[in-house]
PDB file of C-alpha atoms in Angstrom:
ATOM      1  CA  UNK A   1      96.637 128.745 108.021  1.00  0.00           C
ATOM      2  CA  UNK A   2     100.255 129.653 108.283  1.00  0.00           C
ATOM      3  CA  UNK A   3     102.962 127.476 107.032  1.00  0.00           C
ATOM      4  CA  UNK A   4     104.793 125.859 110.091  1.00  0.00           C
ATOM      5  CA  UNK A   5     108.484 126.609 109.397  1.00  0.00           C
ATOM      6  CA  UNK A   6     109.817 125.066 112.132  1.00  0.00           C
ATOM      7  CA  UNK A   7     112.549 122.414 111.269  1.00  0.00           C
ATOM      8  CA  UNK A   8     112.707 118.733 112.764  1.00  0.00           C
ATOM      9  CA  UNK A   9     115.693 117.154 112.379  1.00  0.00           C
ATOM     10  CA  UNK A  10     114.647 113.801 113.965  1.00  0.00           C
ATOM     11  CA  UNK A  11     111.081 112.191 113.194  1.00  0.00           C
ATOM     12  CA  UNK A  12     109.860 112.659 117.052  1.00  0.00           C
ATOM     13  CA  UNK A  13     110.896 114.175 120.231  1.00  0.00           C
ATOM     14  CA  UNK A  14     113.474 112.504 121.519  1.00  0.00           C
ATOM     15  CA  UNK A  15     112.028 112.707 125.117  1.00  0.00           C
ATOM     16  CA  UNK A  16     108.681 111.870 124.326  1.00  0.00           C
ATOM     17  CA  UNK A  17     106.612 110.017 127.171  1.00  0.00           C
ATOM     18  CA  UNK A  18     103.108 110.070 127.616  1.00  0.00           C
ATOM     19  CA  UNK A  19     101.943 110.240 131.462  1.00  0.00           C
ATOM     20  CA  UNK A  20      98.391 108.876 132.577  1.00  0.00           C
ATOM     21  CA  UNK A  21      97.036 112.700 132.477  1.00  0.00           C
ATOM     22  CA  UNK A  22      97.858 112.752 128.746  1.00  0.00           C
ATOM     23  CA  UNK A  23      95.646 109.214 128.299  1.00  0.00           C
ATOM     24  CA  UNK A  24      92.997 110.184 130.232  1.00  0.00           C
ATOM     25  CA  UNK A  25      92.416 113.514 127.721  1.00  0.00           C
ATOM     26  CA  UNK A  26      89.178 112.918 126.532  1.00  0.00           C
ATOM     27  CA  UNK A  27      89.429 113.427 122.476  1.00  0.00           C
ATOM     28  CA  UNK A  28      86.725 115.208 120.417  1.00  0.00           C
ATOM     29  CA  UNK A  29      85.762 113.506 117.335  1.00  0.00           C
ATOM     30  CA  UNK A  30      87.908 116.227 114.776  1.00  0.00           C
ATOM     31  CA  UNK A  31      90.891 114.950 117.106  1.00  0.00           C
ATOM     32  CA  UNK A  32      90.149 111.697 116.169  1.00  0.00           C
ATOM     33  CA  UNK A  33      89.725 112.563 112.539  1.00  0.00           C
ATOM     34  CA  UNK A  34      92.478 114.387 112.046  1.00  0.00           C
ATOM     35  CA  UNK A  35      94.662 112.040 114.164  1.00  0.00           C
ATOM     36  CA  UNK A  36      93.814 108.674 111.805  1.00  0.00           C
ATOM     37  CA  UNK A  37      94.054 110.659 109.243  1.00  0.00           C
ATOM     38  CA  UNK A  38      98.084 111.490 110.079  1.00  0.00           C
ATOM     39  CA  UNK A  39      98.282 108.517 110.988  1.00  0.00           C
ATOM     40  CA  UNK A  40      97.267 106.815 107.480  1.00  0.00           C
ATOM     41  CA  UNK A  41      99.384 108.775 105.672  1.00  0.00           C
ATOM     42  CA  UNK A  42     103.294 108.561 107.988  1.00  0.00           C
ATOM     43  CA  UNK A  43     102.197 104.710 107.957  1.00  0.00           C
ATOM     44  CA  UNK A  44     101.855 104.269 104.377  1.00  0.00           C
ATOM     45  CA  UNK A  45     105.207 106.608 104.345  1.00  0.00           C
ATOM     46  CA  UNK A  46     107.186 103.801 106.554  1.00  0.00           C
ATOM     47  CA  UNK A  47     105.361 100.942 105.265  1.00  0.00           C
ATOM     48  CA  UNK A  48     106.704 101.924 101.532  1.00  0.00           C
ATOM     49  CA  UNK A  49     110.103 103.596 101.567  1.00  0.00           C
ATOM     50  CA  UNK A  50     110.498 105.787 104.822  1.00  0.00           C
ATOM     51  CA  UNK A  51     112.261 102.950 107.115  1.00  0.00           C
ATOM     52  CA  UNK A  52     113.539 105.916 109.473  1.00  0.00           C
ATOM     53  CA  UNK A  53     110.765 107.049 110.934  1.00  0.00           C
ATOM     54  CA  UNK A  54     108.936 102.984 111.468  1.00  0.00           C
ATOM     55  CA  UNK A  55     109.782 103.601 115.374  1.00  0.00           C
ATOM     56  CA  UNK A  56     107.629 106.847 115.814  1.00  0.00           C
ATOM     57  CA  UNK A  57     104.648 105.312 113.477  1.00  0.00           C
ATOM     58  CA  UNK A  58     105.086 102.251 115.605  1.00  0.00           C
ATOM     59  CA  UNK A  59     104.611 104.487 119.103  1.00  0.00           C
ATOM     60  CA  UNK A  60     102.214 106.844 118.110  1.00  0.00           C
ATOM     61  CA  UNK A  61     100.076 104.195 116.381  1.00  0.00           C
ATOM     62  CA  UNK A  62      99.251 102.798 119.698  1.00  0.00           C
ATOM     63  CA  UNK A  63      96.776 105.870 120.736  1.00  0.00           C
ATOM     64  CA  UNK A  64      94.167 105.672 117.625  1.00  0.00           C
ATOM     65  CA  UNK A  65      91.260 104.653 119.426  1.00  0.00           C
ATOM     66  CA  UNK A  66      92.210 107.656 122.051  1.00  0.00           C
ATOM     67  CA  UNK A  67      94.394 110.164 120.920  1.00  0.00           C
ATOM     68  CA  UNK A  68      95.126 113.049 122.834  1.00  0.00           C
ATOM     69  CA  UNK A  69      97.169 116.753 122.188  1.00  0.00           C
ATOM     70  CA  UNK A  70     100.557 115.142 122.689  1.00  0.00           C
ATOM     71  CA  UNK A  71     100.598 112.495 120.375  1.00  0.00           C
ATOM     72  CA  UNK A  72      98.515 114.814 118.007  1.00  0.00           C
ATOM     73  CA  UNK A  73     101.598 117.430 117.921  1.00  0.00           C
ATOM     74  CA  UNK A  74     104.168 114.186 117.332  1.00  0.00           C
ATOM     75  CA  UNK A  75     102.146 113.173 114.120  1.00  0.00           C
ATOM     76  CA  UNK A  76     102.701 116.316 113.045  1.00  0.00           C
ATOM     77  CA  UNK A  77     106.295 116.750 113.825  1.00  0.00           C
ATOM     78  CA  UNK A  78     106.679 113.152 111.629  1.00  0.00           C
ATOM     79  CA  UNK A  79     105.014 114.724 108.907  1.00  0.00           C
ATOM     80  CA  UNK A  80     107.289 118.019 109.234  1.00  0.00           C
ATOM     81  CA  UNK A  81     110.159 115.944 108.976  1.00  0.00           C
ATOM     82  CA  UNK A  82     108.985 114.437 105.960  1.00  0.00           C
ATOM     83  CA  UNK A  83     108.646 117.261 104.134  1.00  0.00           C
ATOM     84  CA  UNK A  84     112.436 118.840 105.908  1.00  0.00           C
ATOM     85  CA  UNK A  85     113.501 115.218 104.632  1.00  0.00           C
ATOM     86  CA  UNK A  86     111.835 114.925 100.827  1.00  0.00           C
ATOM     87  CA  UNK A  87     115.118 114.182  99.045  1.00  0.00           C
ATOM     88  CA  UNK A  88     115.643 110.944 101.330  1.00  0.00           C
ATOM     89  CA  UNK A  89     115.321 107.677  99.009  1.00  0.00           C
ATOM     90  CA  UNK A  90     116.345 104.115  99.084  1.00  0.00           C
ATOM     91  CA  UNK A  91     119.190 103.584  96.267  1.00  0.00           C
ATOM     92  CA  UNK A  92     120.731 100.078  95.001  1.00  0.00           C
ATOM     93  CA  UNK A  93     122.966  99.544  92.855  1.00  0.00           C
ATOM     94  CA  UNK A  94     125.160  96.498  91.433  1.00  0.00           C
ATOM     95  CA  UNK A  95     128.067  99.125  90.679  1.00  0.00           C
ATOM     96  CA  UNK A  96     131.423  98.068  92.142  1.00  0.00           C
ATOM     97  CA  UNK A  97     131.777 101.877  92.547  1.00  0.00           C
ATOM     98  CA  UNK A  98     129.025 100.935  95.464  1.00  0.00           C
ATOM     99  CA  UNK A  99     128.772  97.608  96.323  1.00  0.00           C
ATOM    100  CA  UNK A 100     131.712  95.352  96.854  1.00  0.00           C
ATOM    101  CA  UNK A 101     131.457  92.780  94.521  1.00  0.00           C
ATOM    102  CA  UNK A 102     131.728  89.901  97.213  1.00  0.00           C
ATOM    103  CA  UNK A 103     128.237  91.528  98.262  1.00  0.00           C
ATOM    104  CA  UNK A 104     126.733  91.941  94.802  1.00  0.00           C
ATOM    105  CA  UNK A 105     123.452  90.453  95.540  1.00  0.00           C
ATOM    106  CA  UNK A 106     124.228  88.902  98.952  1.00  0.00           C
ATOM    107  CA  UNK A 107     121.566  89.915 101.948  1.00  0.00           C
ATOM    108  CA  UNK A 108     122.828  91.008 105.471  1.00  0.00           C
ATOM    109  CA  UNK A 109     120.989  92.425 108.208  1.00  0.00           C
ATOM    110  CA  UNK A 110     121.304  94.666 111.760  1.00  0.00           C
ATOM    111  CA  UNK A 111     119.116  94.300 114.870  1.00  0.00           C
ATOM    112  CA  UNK A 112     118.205  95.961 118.268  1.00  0.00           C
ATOM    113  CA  UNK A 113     116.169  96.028 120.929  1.00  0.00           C
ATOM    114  CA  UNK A 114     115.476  99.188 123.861  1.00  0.00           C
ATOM    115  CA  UNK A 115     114.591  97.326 127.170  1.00  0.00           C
ATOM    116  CA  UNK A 116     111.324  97.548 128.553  1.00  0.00           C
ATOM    117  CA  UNK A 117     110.743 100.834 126.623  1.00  0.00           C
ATOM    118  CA  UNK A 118     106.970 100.927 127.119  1.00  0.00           C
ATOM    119  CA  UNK A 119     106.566 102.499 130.161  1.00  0.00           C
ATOM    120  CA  UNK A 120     103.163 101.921 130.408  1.00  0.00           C
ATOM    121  CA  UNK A 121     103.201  97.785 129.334  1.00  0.00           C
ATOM    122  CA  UNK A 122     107.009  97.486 130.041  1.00  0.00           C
ATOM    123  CA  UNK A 123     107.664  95.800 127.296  1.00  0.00           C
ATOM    124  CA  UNK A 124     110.688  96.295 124.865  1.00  0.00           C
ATOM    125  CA  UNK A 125     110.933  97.459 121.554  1.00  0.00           C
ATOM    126  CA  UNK A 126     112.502  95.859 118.704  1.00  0.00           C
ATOM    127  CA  UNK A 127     113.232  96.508 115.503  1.00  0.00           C
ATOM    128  CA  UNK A 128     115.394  95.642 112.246  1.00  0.00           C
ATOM    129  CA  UNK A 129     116.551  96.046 109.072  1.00  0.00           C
ATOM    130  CA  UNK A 130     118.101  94.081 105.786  1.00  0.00           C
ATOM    131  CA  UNK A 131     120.290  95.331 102.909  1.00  0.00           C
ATOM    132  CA  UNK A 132     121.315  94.310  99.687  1.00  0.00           C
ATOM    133  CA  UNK A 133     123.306  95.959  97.224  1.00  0.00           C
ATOM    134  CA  UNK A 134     123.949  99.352  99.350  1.00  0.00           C
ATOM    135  CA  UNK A 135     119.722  99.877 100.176  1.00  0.00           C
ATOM    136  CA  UNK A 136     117.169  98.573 102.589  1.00  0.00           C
ATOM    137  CA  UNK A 137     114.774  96.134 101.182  1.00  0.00           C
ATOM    138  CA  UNK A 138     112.713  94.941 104.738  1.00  0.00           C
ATOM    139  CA  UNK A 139     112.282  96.259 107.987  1.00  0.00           C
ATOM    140  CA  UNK A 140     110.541  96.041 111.099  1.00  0.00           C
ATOM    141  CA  UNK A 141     109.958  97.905 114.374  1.00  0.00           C
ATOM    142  CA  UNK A 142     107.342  97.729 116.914  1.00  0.00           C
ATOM    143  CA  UNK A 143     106.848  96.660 120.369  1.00  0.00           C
ATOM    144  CA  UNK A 144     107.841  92.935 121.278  1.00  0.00           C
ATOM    145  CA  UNK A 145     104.519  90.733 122.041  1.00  0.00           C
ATOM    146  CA  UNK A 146     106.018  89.835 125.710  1.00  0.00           C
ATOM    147  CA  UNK A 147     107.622  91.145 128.762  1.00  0.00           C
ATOM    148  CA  UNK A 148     111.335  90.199 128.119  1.00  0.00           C
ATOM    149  CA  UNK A 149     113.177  89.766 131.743  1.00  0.00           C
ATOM    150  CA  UNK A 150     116.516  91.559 130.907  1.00  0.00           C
ATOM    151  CA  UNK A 151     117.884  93.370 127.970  1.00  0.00           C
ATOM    152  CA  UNK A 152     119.942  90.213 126.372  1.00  0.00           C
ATOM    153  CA  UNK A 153     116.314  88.795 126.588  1.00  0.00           C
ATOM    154  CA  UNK A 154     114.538  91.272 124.716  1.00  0.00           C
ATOM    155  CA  UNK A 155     117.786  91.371 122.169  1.00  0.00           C
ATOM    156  CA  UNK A 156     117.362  87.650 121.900  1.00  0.00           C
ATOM    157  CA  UNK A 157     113.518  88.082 120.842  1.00  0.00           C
ATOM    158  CA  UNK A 158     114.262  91.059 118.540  1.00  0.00           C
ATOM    159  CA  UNK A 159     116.942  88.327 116.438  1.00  0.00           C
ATOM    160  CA  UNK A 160     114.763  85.505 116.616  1.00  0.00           C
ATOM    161  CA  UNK A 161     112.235  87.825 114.353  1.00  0.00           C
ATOM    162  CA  UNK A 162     115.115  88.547 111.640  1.00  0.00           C
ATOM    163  CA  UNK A 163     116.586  85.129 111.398  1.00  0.00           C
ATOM    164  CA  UNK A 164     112.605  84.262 110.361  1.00  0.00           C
ATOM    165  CA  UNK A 165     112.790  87.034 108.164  1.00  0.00           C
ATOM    166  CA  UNK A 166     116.204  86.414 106.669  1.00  0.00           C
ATOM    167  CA  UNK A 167     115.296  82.475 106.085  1.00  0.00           C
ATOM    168  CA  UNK A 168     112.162  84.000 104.091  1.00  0.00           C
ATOM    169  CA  UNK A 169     114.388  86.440 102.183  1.00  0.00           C
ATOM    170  CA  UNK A 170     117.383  84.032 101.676  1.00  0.00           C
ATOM    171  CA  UNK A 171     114.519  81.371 100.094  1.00  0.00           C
ATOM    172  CA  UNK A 172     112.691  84.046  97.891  1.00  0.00           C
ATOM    173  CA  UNK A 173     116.494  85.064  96.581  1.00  0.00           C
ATOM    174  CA  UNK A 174     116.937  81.663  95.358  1.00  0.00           C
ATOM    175  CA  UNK A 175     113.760  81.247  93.418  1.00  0.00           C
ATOM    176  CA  UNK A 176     114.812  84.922  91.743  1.00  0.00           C
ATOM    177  CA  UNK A 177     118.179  82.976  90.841  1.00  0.00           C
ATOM    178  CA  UNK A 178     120.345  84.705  93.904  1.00  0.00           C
ATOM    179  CA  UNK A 179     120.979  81.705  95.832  1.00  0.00           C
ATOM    180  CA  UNK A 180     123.044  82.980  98.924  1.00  0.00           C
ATOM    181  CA  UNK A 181     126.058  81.188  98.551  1.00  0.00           C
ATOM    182  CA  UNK A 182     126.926  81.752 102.509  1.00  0.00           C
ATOM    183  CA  UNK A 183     125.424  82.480 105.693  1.00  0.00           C
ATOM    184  CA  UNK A 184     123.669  85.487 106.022  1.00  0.00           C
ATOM    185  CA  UNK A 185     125.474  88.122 108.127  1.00  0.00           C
ATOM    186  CA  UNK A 186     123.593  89.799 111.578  1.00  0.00           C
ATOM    187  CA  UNK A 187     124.986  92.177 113.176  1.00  0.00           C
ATOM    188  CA  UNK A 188     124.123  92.682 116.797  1.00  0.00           C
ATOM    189  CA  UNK A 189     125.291  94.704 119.662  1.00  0.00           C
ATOM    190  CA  UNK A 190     124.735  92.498 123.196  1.00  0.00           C
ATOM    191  CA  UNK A 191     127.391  90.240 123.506  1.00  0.00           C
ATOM    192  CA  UNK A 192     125.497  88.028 126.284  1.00  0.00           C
ATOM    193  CA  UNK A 193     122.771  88.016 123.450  1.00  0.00           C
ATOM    194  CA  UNK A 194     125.622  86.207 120.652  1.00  0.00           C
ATOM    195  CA  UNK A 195     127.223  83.959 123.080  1.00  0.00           C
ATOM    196  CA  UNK A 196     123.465  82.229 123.771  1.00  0.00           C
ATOM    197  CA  UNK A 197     123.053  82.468 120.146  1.00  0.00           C
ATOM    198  CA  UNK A 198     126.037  80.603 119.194  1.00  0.00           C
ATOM    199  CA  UNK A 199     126.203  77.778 121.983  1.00  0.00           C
ATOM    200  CA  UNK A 200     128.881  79.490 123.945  1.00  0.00           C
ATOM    201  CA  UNK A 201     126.589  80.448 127.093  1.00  0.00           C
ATOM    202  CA  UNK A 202     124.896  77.737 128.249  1.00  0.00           C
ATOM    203  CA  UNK A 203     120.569  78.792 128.512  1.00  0.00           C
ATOM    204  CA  UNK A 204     120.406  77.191 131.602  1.00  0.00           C
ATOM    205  CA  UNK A 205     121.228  79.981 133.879  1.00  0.00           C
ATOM    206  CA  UNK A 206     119.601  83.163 133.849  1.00  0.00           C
ATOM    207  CA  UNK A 207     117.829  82.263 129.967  1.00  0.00           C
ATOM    208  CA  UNK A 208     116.653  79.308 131.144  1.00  0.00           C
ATOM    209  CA  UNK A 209     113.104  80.611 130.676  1.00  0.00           C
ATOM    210  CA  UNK A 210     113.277  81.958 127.084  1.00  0.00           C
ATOM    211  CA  UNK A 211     110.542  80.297 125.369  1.00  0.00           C
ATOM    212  CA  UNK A 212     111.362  77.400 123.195  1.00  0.00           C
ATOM    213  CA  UNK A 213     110.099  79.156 120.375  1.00  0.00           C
ATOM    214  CA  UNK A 214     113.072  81.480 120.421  1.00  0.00           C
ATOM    215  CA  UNK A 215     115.805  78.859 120.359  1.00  0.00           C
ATOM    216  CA  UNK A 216     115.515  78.639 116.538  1.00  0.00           C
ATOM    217  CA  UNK A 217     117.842  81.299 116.846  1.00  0.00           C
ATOM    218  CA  UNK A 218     120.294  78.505 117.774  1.00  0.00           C
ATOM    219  CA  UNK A 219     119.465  76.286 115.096  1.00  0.00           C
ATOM    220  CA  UNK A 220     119.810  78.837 112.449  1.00  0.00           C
ATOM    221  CA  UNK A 221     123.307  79.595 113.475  1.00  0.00           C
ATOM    222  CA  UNK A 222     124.015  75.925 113.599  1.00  0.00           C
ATOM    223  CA  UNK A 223     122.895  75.033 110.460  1.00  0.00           C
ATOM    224  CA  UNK A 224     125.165  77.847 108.730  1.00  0.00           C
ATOM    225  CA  UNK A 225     121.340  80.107 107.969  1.00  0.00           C
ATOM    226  CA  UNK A 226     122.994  83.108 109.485  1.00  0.00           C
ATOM    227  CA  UNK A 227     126.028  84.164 111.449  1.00  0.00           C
ATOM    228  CA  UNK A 228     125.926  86.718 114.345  1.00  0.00           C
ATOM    229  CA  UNK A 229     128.717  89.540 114.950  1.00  0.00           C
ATOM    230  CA  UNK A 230     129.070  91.989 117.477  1.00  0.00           C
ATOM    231  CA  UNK A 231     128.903  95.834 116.211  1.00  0.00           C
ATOM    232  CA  UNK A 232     129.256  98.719 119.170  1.00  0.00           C
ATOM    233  CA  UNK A 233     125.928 100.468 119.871  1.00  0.00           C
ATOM    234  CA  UNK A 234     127.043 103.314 117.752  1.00  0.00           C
ATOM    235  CA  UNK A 235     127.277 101.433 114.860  1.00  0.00           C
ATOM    236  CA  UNK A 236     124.310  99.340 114.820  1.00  0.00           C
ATOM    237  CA  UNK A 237     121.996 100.398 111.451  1.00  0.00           C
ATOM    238  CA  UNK A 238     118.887  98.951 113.688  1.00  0.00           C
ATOM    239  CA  UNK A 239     118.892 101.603 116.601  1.00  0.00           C
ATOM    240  CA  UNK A 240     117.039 103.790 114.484  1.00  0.00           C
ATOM    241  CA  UNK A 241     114.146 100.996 114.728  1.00  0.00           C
ATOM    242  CA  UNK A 242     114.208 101.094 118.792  1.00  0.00           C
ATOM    243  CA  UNK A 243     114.627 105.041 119.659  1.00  0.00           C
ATOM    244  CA  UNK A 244     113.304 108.399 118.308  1.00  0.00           C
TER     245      UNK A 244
END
């Protein structure tokens, strides 16, 4: 067919909702084919090396078993932006030119959450990522496994999930011979979200029903693991993991 020359500067459409019409589409089986098949191929894409566009694999993923026109035409706008976006690649480097050399070898990570972005479940979506020496090396985003009761909530969840991914990366760096030699830096941007974090909000109030599971957040910070710091919205590396 004719090549598709349209340009997409951003993986999906930022607007992008699905309405119960577009669910109850009835696929046809090349739908489904084609769909999976898309599907496959942007996931292996953000699995690998293509961190920016983990949100819209992590949205569109959800409508395998039934995919419908809407979502079919977002695959394809992924893919288009993969192909706009060909040059994009992860680089790291141990040059002082790139890396200061107080962070030569030393992890940090960012993290965010959108608020009940699911309009369907209402849950929120969370997502991170973690650097060393100027490049990503994990990352994460995808739709939070509970209803979260505010947005400080549902950033509290979204940390809880790096801090067990930085205390995996901060052990593997030591058996490589990269012992972290401090606390690993997280930044955040929900201020309610650091002050529970850090012991300077008491839980009791309104996060008094934040699953126990979560407060290892707490004990992280306490036992030096990681240190939280506020970065404005704007700022924070991880909103790419939460919105299109």
């Amino acid at each position: 067919g004719e090549r598709d020359t349209r340009r997409a500067p951003v993986p999906m459409d930022p607007g992008f909702t699905l309405t119960p019409e577009d669910i109850k589409e009835e696929p046809t089986a090349d739908m489904i084919k084609e769909y999976r098949s898309l599907i496959g191929s942007i996931g292996f894409a953000a699995i690998s090396c293509r961190f920016d566009i983990s949100y819209a694999v992590s949205t569109l993923s959800r409508h395998l078993m039934r995919p419908n026109k809407k979502v079919i035409h977002e695959a394809r706008r992924v893919v288009r932006y993969l192909r706009d976006t060909r040059d994009f690649c992860i680089r790291w480097s141990s040059s002082p030119e790139y890396v200061a050399e107080e962070m030569h070898n030393v992890a940090w990570g960012a993290v965010d959450a959108s608020y009940a972005a699911c309009p369907l479940t209402r849950r929120s979506h969370g997502g991170w990522l973690v650097f060393m020496n100027g490049g990503a090396i994990s990352w994460k985003s995808g739709l939070q496994p509970l209803v979260t009761m505010s947005s400080c909530e549902a950033e509290f969840v979204s940390l809880c999930n790096l801090i067990l991914e930085v205390r995996y990366i901060r052990m593997l760096l030591e058996e490589l011979g990269h012992a972290q030699g401090d606390s690993t830096l997280i930044w955040e941007d929900n201020k309610a979200t650091i002050l529970i974090a850090e012991g300077e909000s008491s839980s009791a109030g309104r996060a008094k029903h934040i699953d126990v599971r979560f407060k290892k957040v707490a004990e992280s910070v306490r036992d030096g693991t990681v240190r939280v710091r506020y970065v404005p919205t704007d700022w924070n590396y991880a909103d790419i993991m939460t919105k299109p």
